[in-house]
Coordinates of C-alpha atoms and ligand atoms in Angstrom, one line a residue:
X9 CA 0.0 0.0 0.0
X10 CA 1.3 3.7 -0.8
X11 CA 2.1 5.9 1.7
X12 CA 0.6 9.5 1.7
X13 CA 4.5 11.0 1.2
X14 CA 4.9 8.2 -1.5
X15 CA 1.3 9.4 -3.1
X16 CA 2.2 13.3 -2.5
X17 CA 6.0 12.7 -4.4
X18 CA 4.2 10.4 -7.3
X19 CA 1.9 12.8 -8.2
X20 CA 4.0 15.5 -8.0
X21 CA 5.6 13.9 -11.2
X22 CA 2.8 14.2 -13.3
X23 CA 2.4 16.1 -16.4
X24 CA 0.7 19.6 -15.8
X25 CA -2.1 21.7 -18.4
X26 CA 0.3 23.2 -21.2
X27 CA -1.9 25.7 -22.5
X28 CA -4.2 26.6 -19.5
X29 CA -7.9 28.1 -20.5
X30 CA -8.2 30.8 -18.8
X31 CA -12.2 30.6 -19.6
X32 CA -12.1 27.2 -17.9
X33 CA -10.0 27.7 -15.1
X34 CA -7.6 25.6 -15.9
X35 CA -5.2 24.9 -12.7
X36 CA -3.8 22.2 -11.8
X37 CA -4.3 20.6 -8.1
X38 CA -1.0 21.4 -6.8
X39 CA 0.7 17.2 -5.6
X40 CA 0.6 18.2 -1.6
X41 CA -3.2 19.8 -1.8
X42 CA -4.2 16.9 -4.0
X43 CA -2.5 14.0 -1.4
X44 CA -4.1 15.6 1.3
X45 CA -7.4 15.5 0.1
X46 CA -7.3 12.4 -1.2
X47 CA -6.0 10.5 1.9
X48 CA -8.4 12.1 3.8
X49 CA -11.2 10.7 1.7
X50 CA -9.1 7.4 2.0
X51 CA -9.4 7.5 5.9
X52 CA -13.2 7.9 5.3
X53 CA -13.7 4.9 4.2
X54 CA -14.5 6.6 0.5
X55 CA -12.3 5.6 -2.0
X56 CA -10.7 2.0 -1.5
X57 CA -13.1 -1.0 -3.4
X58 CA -15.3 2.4 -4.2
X59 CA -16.9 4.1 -7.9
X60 CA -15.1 7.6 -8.4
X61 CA -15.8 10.2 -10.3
X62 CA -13.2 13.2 -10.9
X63 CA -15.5 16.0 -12.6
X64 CA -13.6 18.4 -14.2
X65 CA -10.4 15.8 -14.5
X66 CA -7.8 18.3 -15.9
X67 CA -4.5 16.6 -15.9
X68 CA -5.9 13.3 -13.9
X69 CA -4.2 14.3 -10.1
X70 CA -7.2 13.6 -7.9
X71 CA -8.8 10.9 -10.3
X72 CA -5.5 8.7 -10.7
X73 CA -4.6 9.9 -6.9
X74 CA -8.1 7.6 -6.0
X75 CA -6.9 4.8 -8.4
X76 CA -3.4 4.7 -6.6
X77 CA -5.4 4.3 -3.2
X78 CA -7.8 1.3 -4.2
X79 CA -10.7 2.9 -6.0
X80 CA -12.5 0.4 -7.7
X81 CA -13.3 2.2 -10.9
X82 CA -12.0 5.7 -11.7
X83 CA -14.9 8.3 -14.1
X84 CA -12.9 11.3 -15.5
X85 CA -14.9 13.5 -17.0
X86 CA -13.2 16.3 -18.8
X87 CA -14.9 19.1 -21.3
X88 CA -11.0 20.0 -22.9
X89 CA -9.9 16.8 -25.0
X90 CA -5.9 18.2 -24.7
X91 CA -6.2 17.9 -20.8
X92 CA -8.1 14.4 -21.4
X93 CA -5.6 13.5 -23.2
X94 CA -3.0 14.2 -20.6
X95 CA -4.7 12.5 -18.1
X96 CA -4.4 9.7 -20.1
X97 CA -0.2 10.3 -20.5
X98 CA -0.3 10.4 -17.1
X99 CA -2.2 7.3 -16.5
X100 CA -0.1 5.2 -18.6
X101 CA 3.3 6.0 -16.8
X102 CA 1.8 5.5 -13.7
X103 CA 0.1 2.1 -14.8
X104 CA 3.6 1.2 -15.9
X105 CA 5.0 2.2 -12.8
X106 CA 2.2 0.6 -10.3
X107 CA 1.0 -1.9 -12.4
X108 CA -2.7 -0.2 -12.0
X109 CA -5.5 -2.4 -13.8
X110 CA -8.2 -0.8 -16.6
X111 CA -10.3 0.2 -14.1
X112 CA -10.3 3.6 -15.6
X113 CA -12.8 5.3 -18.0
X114 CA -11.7 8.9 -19.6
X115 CA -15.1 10.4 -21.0
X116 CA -14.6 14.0 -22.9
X117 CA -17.9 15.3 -22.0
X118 CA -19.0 18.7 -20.3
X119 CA -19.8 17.6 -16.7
X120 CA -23.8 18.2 -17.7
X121 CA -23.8 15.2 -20.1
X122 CA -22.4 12.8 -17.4
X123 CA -25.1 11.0 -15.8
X124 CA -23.8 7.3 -14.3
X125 CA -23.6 7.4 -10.6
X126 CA -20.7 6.4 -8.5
X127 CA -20.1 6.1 -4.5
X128 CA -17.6 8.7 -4.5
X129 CA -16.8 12.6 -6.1
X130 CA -13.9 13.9 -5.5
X131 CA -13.2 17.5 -8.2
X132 CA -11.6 20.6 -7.7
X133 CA -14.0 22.5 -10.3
X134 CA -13.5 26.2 -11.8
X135 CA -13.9 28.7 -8.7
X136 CA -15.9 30.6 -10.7
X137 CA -13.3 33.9 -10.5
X138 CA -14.2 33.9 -14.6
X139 CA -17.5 33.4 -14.5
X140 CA -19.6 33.6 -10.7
X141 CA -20.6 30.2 -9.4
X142 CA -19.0 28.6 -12.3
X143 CA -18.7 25.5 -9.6
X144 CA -22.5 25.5 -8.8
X145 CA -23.6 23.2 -11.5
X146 CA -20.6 20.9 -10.5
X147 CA -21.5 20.9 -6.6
X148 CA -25.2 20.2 -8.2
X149 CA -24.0 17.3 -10.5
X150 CA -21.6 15.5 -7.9
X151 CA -24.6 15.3 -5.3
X152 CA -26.9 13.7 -8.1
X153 CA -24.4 11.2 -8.8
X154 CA -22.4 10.5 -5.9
X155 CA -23.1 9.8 -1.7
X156 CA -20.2 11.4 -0.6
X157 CA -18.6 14.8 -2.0
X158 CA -15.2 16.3 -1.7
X159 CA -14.9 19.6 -3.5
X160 CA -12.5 22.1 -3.3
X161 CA -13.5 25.6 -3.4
X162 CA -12.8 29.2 -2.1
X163 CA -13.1 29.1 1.6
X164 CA -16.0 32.1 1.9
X165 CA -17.9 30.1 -0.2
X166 CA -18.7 27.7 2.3
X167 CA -22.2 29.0 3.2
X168 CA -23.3 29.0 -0.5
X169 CA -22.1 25.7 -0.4
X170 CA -23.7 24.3 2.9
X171 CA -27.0 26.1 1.7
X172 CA -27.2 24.3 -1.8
X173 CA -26.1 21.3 0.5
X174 CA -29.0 21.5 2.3
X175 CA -31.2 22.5 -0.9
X176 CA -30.1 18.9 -2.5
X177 CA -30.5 16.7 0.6
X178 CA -26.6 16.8 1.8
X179 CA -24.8 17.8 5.0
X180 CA -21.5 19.4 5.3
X181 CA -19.7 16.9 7.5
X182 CA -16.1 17.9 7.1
X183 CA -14.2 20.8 5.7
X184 CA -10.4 20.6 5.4
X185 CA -8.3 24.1 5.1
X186 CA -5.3 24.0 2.5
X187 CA -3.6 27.9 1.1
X188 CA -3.9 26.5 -3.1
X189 CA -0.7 27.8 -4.6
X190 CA -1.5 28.7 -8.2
X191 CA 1.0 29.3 -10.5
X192 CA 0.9 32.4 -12.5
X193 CA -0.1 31.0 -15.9
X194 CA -2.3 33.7 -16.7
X195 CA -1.3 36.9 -18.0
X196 CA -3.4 38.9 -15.4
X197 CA -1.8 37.4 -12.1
X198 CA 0.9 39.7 -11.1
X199 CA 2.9 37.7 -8.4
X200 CA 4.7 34.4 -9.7
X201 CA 2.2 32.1 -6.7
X202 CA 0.0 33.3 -5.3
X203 CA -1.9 31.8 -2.4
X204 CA -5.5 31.3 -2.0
X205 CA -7.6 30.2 1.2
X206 CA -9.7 27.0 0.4
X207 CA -11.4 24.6 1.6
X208 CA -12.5 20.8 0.8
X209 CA -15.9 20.3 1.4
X210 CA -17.0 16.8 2.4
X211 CA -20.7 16.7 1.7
X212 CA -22.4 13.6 2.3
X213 CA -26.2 12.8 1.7
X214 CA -28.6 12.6 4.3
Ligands
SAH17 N1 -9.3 18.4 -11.4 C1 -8.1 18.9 -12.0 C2 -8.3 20.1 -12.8 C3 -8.8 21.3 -12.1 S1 -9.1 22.7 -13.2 C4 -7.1 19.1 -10.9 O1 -7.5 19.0 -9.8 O2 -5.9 19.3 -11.2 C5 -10.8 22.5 -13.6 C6 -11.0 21.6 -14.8 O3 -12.4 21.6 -15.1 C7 -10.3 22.0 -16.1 O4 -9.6 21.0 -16.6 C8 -11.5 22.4 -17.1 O5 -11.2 22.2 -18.4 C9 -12.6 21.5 -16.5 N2 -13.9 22.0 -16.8 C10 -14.4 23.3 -16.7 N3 -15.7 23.3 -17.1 C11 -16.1 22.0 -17.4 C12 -17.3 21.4 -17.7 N4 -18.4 22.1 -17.9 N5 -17.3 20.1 -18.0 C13 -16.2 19.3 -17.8 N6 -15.0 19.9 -17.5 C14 -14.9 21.2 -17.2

């Protein structure tokens, strides 16, 4: 079994966007933020032998993070078939590496087109800095799908999010604190990283 330094250092090594959308809000999950989340979920009992879903895959790192901790079946769902498509580097070097089964499915769909439901979400969708409440109809589609939730978000959105909780039939049971580091990949950041307050989410269904 991997260790959570052993997961942190592995997916550290994986390929990043090349050409970030700034429409989409394309960043990557940085390796330590990503391991975190992911072995928290693992101590929940809500990857291992469990159906995940990564909504908004990107590059793969919390989607291929769940396959390296036991997931049963991995969804990504990604709308931009260049970051699909380096998921799927990324997957293939690690299944090399790990000797990880097919249990993986890559679709290239927007997230509203994606229907099958799993046991588990685990995404960090847009922030909606671009466009406002870009990650609503992500927070909406993981709770149709999935039991449990873990979303990473803006930490003052926490009340929208425990009030659309609510609205859908979910609790807030957990929320996990992490300062995202994002790279300055677009034009307009100023400062090289910058830090932002955030906050996983752990919503589970009543
Ligand atoms: N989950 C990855 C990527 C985060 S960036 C990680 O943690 O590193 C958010 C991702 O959501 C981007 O790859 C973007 O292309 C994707 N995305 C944005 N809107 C989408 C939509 N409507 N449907 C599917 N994917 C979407």
């Amino acid at each position: 079994m991997i260790t959570r330094a052993q997961l942190a250092i592995t997916l550290s090594k994986l390929e990043d966007f090349t050409n970030p959308d700034p429409s989409k809000e394309q960043y990557m999950t940085d390796s330590e933020t990503a391991s975190q989340m992911l072995w928290g979920a693992y101590m929940q009992g809500d990857i291992d032998d469990k159906i995940v879903a990564d909504l908004g895959s990107g590059t793969g790192v919390l989607g291929l993070g769940a396959l390296l901790l036991g997931a049963k079946w991995v969804m990504m769902v990604e709308v931009d078939p260049k970051a699909l498509e380096a998921a799927r580097r990324n997957y293939e070097k690690l299944k090399a590496q790990f000797g990880l089964g097919n249990n993986i499915t890559f679709m290239n769909l927007d997230i509203s087109a994606y229907s099958k439901d799993v046991d588990t979400v685990i995404q960090n969708p847009p922030f909606g800095v671009q466009n406002e409440h870009a990650d609503r109809p992500f927070l909406i589609k993981a709770m149709e799908i999935a039991k449990a939730v873990y979303s990473l978000h803006k930490i003052e959105s926490q009340g929208f999010i425990e009030k659309l909780a609510g609205e859908k039939g979910f609790h807030l049971t957990h929320t996990w604190r992490y300062s995202l580091p994002l790279k300055k990949t677009m034009e307009f950041h100023t400062r090289r990283i910058e830090r932002v307050a955030v906050g996983c989410f752990r919503l589970e269904r009543d």
